[in-house]
Coordinates of C-alpha atoms and ligand atoms in Angstrom, one line a residue:
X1278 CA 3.4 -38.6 -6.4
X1279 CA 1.9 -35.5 -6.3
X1280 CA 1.9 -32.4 -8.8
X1281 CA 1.1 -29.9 -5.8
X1282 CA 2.2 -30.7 -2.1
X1283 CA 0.8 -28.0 0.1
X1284 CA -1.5 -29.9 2.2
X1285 CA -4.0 -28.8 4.6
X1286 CA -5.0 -32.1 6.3
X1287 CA -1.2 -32.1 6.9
X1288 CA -1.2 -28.7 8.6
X1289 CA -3.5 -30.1 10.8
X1290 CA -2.4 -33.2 11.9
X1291 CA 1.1 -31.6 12.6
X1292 CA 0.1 -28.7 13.9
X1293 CA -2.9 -28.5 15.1
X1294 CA -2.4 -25.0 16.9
X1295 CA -1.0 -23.3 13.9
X1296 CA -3.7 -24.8 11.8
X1297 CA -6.8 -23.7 14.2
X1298 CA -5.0 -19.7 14.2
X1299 CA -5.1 -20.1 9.9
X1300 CA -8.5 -21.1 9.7
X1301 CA -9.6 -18.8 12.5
X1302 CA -8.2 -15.8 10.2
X1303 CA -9.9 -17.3 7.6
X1304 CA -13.4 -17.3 9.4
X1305 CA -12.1 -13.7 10.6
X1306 CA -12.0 -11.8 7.2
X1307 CA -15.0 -13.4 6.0
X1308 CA -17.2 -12.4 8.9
X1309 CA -15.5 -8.8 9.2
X1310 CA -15.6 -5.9 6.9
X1311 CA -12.2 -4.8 5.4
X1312 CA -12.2 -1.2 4.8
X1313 CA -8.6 -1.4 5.8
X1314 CA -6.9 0.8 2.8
X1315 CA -3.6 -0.8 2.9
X1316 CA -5.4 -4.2 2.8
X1317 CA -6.9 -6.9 0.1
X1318 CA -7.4 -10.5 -0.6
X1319 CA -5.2 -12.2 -3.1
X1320 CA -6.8 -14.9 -5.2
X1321 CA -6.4 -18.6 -4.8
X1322 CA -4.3 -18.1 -7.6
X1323 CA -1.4 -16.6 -6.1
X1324 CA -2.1 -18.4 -2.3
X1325 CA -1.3 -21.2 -4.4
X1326 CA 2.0 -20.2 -5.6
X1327 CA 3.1 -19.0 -2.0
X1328 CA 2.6 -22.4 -0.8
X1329 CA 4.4 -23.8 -3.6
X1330 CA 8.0 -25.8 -3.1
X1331 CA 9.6 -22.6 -4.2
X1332 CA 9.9 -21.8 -0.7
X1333 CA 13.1 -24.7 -0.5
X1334 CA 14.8 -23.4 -3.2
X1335 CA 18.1 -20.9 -3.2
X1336 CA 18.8 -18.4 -5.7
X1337 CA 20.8 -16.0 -4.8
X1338 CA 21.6 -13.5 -7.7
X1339 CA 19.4 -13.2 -10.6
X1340 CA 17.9 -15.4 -13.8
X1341 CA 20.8 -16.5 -15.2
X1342 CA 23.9 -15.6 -12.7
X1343 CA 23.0 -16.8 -9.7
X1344 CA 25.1 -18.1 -6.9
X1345 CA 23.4 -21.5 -6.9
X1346 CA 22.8 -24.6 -9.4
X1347 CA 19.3 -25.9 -10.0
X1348 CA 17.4 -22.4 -10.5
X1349 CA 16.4 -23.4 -14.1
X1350 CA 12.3 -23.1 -12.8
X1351 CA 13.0 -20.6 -10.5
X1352 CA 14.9 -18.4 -13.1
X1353 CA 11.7 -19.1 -15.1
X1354 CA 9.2 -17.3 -12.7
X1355 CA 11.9 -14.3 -11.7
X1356 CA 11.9 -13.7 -15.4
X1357 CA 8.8 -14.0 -15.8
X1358 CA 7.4 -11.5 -12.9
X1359 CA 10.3 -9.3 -14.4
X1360 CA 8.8 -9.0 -17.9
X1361 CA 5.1 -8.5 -17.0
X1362 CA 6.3 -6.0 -14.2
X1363 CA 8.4 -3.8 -17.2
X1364 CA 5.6 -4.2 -19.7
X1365 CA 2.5 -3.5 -17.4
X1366 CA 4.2 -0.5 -16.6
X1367 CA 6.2 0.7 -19.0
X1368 CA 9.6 0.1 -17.3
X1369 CA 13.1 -0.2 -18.2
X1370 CA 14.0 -2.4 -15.1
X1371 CA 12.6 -4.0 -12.4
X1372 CA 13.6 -5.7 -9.5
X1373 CA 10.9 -8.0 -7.9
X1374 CA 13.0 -9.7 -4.8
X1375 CA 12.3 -7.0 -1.9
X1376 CA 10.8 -8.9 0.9
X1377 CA 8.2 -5.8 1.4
X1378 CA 8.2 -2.6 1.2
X1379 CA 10.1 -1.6 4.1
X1380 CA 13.3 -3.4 2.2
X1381 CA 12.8 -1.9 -1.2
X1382 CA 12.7 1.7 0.5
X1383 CA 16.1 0.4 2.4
X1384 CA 17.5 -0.3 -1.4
X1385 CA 16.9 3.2 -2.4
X1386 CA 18.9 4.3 0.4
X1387 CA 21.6 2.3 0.5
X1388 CA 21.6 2.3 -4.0
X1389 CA 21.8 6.4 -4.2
X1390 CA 22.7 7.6 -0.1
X1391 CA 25.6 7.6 2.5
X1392 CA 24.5 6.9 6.0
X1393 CA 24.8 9.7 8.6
X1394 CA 25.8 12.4 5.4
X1395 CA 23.5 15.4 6.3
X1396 CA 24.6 16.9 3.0
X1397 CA 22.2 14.4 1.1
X1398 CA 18.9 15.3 1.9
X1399 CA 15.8 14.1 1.2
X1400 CA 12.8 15.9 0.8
X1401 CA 9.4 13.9 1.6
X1402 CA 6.2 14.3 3.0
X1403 CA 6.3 15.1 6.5
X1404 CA 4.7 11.6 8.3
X1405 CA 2.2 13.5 10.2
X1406 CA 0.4 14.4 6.8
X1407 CA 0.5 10.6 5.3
X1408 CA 4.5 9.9 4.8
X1409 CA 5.3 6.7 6.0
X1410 CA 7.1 5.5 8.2
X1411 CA 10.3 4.6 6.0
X1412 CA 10.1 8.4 5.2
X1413 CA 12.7 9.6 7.4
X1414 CA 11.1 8.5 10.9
X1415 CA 13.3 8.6 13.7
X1416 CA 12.5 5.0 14.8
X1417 CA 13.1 3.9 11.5
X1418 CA 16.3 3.3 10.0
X1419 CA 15.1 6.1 7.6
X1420 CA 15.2 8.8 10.2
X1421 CA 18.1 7.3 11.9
X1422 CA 21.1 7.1 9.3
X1423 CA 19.5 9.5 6.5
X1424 CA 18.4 13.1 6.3
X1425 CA 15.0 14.0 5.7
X1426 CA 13.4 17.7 5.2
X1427 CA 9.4 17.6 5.2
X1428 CA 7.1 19.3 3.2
X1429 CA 3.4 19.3 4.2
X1430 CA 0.1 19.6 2.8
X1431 CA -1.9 23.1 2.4
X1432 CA -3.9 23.8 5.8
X1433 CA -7.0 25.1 3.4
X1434 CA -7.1 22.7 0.6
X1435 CA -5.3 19.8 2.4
X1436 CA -3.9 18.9 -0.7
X1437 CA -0.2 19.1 -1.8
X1438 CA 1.2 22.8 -2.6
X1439 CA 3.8 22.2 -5.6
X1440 CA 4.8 25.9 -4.4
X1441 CA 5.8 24.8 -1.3
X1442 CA 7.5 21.8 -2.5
X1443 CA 9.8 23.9 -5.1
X1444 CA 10.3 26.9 -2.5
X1445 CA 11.6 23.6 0.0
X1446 CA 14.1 21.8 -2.8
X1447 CA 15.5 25.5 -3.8
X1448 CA 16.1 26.1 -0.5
X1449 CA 17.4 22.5 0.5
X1450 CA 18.8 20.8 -2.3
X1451 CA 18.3 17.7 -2.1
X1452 CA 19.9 14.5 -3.7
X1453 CA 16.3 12.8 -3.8
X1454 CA 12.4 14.3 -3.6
X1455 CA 10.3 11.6 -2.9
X1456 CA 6.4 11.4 -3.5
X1457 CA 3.9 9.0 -2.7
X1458 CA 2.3 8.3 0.9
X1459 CA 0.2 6.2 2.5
X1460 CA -2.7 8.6 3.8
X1461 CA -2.9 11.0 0.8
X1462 CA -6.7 10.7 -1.0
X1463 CA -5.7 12.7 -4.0
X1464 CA -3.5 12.2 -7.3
X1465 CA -0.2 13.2 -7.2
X1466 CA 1.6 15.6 -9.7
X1467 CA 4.4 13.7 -10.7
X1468 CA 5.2 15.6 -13.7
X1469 CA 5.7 18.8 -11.2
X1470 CA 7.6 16.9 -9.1
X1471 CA 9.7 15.8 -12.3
X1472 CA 10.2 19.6 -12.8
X1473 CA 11.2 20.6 -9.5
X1474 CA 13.5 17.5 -9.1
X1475 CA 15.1 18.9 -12.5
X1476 CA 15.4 22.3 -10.9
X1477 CA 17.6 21.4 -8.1
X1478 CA 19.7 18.7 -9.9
X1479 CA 17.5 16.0 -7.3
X1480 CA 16.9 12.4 -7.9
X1481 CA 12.9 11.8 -8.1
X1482 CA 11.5 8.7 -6.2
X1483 CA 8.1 7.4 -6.1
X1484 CA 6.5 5.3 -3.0
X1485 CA 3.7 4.1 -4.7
X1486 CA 3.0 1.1 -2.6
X1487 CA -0.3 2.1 -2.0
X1488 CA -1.9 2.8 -5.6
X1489 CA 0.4 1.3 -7.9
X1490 CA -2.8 -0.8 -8.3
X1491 CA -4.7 1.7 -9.6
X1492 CA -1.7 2.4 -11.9
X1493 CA -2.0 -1.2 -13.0
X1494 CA -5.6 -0.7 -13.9
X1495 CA -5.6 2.5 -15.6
X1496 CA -7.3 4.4 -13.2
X1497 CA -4.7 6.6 -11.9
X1498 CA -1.6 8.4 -12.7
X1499 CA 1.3 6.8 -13.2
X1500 CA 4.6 7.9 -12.0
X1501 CA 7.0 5.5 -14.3
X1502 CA 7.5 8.1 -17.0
X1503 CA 8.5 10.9 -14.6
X1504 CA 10.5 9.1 -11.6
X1505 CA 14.1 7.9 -12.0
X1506 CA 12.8 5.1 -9.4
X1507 CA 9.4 3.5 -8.3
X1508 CA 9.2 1.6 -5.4
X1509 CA 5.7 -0.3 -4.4
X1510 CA 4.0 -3.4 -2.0
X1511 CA 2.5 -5.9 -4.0
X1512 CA 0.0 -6.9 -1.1
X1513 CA -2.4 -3.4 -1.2
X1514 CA -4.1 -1.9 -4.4
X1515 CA -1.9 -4.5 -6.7
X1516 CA -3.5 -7.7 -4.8
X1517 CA -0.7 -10.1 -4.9
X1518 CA 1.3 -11.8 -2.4
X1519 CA 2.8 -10.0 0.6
X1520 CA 6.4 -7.8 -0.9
X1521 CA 7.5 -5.0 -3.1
X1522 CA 9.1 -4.2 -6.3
X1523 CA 11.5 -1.8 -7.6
X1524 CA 10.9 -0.1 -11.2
X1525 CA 14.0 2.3 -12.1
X1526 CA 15.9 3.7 -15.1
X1527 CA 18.1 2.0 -17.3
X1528 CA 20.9 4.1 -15.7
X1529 CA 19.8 3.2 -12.4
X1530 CA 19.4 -0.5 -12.7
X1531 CA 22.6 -1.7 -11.4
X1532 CA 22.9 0.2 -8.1
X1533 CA 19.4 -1.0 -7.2
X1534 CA 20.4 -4.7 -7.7
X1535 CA 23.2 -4.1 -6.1
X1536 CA 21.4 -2.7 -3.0
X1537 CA 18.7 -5.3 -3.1
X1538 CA 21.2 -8.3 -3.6
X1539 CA 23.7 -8.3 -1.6
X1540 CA 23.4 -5.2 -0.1
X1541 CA 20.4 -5.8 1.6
X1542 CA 19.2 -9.3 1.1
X1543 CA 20.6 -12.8 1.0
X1544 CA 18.2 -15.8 -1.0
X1545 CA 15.3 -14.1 -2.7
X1546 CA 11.7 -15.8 -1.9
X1547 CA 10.9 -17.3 -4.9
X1548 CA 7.8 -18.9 -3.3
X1549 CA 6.5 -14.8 -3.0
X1550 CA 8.1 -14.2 -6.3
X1551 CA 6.4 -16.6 -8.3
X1552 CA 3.3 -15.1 -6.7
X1553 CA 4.3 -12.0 -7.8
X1554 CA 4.4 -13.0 -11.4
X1555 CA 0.8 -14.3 -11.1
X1556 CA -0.7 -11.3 -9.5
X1557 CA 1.2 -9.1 -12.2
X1558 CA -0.7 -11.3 -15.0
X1559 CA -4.1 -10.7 -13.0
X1560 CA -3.4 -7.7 -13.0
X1561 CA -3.2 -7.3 -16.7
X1562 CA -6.6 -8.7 -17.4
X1563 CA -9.7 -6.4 -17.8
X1564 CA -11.6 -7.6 -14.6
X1565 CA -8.6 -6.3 -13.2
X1566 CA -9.2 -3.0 -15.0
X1567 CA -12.7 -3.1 -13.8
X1568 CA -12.1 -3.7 -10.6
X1569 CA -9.7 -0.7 -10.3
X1570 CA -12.3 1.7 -11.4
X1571 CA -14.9 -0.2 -9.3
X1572 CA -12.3 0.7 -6.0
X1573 CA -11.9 4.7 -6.6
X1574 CA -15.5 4.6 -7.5
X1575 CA -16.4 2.9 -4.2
X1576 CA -14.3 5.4 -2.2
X1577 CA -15.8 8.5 -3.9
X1578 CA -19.5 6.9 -3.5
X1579 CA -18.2 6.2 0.4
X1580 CA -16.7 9.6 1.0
X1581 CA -19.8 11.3 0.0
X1582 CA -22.0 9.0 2.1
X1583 CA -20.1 9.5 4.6
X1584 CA -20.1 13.3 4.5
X1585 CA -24.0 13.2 4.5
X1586 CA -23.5 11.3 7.7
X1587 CA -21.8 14.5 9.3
X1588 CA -18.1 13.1 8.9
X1589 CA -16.0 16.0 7.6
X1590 CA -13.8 14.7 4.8
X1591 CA -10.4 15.5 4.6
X1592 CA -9.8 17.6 0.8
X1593 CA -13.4 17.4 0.1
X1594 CA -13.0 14.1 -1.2
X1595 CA -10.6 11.2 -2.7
X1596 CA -9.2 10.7 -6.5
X1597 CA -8.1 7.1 -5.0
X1598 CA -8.8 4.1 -3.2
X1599 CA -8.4 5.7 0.1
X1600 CA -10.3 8.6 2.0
X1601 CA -9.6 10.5 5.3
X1602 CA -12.4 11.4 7.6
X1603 CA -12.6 14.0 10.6
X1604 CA -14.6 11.9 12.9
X1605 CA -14.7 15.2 15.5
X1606 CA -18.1 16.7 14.4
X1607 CA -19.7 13.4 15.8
X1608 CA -18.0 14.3 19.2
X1609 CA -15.5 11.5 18.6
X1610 CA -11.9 10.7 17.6
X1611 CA -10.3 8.0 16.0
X1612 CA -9.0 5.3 18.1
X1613 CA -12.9 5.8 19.2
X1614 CA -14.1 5.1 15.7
X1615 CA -12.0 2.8 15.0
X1616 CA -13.1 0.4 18.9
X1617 CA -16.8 0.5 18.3
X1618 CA -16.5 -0.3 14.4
X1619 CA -14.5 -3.2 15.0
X1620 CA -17.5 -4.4 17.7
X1621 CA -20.1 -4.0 14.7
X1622 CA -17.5 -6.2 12.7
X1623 CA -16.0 -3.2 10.7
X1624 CA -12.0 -3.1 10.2
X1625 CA -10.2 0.2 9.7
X1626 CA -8.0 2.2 11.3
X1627 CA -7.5 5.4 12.9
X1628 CA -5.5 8.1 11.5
X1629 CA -4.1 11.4 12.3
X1630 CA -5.4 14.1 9.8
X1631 CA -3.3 17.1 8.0
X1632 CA -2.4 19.9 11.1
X1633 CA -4.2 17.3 13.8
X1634 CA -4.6 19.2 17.0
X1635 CA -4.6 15.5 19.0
X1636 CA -2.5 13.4 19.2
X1637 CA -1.3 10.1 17.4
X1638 CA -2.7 8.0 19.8
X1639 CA -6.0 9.5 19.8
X1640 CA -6.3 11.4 16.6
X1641 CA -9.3 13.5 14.9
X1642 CA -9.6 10.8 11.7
X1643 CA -10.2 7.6 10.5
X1644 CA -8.8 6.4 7.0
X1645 CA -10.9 4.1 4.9
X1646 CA -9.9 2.3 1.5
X1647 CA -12.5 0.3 -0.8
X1648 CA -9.8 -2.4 -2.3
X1649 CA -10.9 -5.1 -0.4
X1650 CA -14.4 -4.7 -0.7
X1651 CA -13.8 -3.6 -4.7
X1652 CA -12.5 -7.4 -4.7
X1653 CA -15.2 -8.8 -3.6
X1654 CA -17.6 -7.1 -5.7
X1655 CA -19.3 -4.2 -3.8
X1656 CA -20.2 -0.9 -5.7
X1657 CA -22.0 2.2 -5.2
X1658 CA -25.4 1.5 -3.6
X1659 CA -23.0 -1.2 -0.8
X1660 CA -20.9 2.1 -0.1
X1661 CA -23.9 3.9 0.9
X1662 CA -25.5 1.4 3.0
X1663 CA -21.6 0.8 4.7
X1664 CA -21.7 4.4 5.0
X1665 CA -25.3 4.2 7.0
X1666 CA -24.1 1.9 9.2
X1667 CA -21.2 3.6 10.6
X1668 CA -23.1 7.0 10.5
X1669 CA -25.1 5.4 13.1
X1670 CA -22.8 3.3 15.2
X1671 CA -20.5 6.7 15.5
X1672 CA -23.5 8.5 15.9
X1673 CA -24.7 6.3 19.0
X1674 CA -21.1 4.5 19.9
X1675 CA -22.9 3.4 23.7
X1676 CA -26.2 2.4 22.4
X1677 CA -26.2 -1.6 22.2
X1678 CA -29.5 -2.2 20.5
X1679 CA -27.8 0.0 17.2
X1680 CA -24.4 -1.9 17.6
X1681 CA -26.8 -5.1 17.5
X1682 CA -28.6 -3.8 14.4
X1683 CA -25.2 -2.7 12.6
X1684 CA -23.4 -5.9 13.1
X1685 CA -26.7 -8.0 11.8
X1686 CA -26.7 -5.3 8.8
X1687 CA -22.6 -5.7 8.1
X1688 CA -23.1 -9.6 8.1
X1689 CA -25.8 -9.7 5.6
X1690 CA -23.5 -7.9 3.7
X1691 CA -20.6 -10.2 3.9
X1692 CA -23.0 -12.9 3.0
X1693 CA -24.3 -11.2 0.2
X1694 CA -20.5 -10.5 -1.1
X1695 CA -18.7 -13.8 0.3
X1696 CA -15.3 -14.1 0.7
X1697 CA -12.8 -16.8 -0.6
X1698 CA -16.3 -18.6 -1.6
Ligands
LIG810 C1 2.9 0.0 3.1 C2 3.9 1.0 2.7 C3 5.3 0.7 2.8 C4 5.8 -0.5 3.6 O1 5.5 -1.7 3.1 P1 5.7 -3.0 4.1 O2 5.5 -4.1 3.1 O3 4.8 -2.9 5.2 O4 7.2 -2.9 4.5 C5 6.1 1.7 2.4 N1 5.7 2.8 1.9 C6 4.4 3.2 1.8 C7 4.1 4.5 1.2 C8 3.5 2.3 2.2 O5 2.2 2.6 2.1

């Protein structure tokens, strides 16, 4: 019998369709460059744990009062991921079952909201300037049973305006502010946001799916001491498997497990949790720490390459793993960018910047983040040649013979910087 029972020569024999699609992904993100912010590679480490027998088991509740027998190992690796995720950040609670992020946004609705009750607002960053799309978009179940009021960044410094903010809650009074986005290059205030949430009697929450990473490695501010709830992915700067977390209050804790089980969900995915507890125990570990600082130093070394290359760069430049660039002054836009990098073997994606005169479908920026590449090693003098490349290719987006040399020049990287090798 066998200790571990994932089994690839199974996958294959069974299914030899499914199998051919994995293992073309596979060859996919090790041919193409991910500069896709919201994007990493977890290790073997925590693959392993998501393809563990986890998956069969049901454990509705949580360690020790659950709704089903036989969770003694289960209850072990909940616990677990609990622990690590209160230490490494310095929590009273957490709740680690949210599916993604999406869901763990939905708990902090349905934990501190009525639906369809315009007299609880919340106040978050308008989506056009990096909210996302469970901040109160109409398509989303956000914008459809709860009340948002935007703020938006400064059209000079494109950078937040705490001023703006307060002036917003005074006038608004809202039951929650929330900070954290997913297009925003630069640190967040939270202790202002603290203040202002103080001022107004509001509820602070913190969507800090995309750098609670960074957070984990020291290399950016954290919002745990200031928010009365944290919400974050696993899968982007934090590296783990796909899912999200809650971090809250003491005085918080029950109406967020009570939103997240049975509110929301049913059986937790302890498979994804398990995973979770591993990634959290990478991510305590000082290649961990190094590899934070080597992502926001990637993305400033990028961001400056990339402004020699005539790119205008959205707030002069990034405090994070993330940068937003105005691809206009090379007489293109976005979705553009974003068509002739993937030819050359280049992943990102196009992005609307702050007061974007076009629209979403064709919009004046692309956003780039260095986690993925971080992982796998690249620093400084890779940013710059990354940087070279798509100066040129947006430079000359028609011209075969440079699309040629750029995708020749992006796969000596790759093999330079292998992944999963
Ligand atoms: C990615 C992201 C989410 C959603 O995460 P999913 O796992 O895709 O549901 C929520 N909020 C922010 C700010 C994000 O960047």
């Amino acid at each position: 019998m066998k200790g571990y029972v994932a089994d690839w020569e199974a996958l294959q024999r069974t299914d030899p369709e499914v199998a051919e699609a994995i293992a073309g992904e596979l060859e996919r993100e090790r041919t193409t460059l991910r500069l896709i912010a919201s994007e990493n590679y977890a290790s073997p480490a925590v693959l392993a744990a998501l393809g563990s027998t986890m998956t069969n088991k049901y454990a509705e509740g949580y360690p020790g009062r659950r709704y089903y027998g036989g969770c003694g190992f289960v209850d072990v690796t909940e616990q677990l991921a609990i622990d690590r995720a209160k230490q490494l950040f310095g929590a009273d609670h957490a709740n680690v079952q949210p599916h993604a992020g999406a869901q763990a946004n939905l708990a902090v609705f349905g934990a501190f909201l009525q639906p369809r009750d315009p007299s609880e607002k919340v106040l978050g960053m308008v989506l056009a300037h990096g909210g996302h799309l469970t901040h109160g978009s109409p398509v989303n179940v956000s914008g459809m049973w709860f009340h948002f009021v935007g703020y938006e960044v400064d059209r000079e410094t494109e950078r937040l305006d705490m001023d703006r903010v307060r002036d917003l809650a005074h006038e608004h009074r809202p039951k929650i502010i929330l900070a954290g986005y997913t297009a925003y290059p630069r640190e967040i205030d939270f202790g202002a946001f603290r203040q202002i949430a103080d001022e107004v009697g509001a509820l602070l929450w913190v969507d800090a799916s995309h750098f609670m990473g960074l957070v984990a490695g020291g290399v950016y501010p954290s919002p745990v001491p200031y928010a009365d709830v944290v919400t974050f992915t696993t899968h982007k700067t934090l590296r783990g498997p796909r899912g999200a977390m809650i971090l809250c209050r003491e005085e918080h804790a029950q109406a967020i497990d009570k939103a997240v089980f049975p509110m929301m969900q049913g059986g937790p995915l302890e498979h994804c949790i398990a995973a979770k507890a591993v990634c959290l125990k990478e991510a305590m570990s000082e290649g961990f720490r190094a590899y934070a600082e080597r992502t926001v130093r990637d993305a400033r070394a990028i961001a400056a390459a990339l402004a020699d290359e005539g790119l205008r760069i959205v707030s002069g430049g990034t405090d994070s793993h993330l940068l937003l660039a105005d691809v206009r002054p090379l007489g293109l836009d976005g979705k553009r960018s974003e068509a002739v990098l993937d030819e050359v073997g280049i992943a990102l994606n196009k992005n609307q910047i702050p007061y974007d005169p076009n629209p979403p479908s064709t919009p004046s920026g692309i956003r780039i983040g260095t986690p993925a590449v971080a992982t796998l090693g690249m620093d400084e003098p890779e940013m710059r040649e990354v940087a070279s490349i798509v100066g040129e290719v947006l430079r000359s987006p028609d011209d075969a013979g440079v699309k040629d040399k750029a995708r020749a020049r992006v796969r000596d990287l790759m093999q330079r910087y292998p992944v999963y090798p």
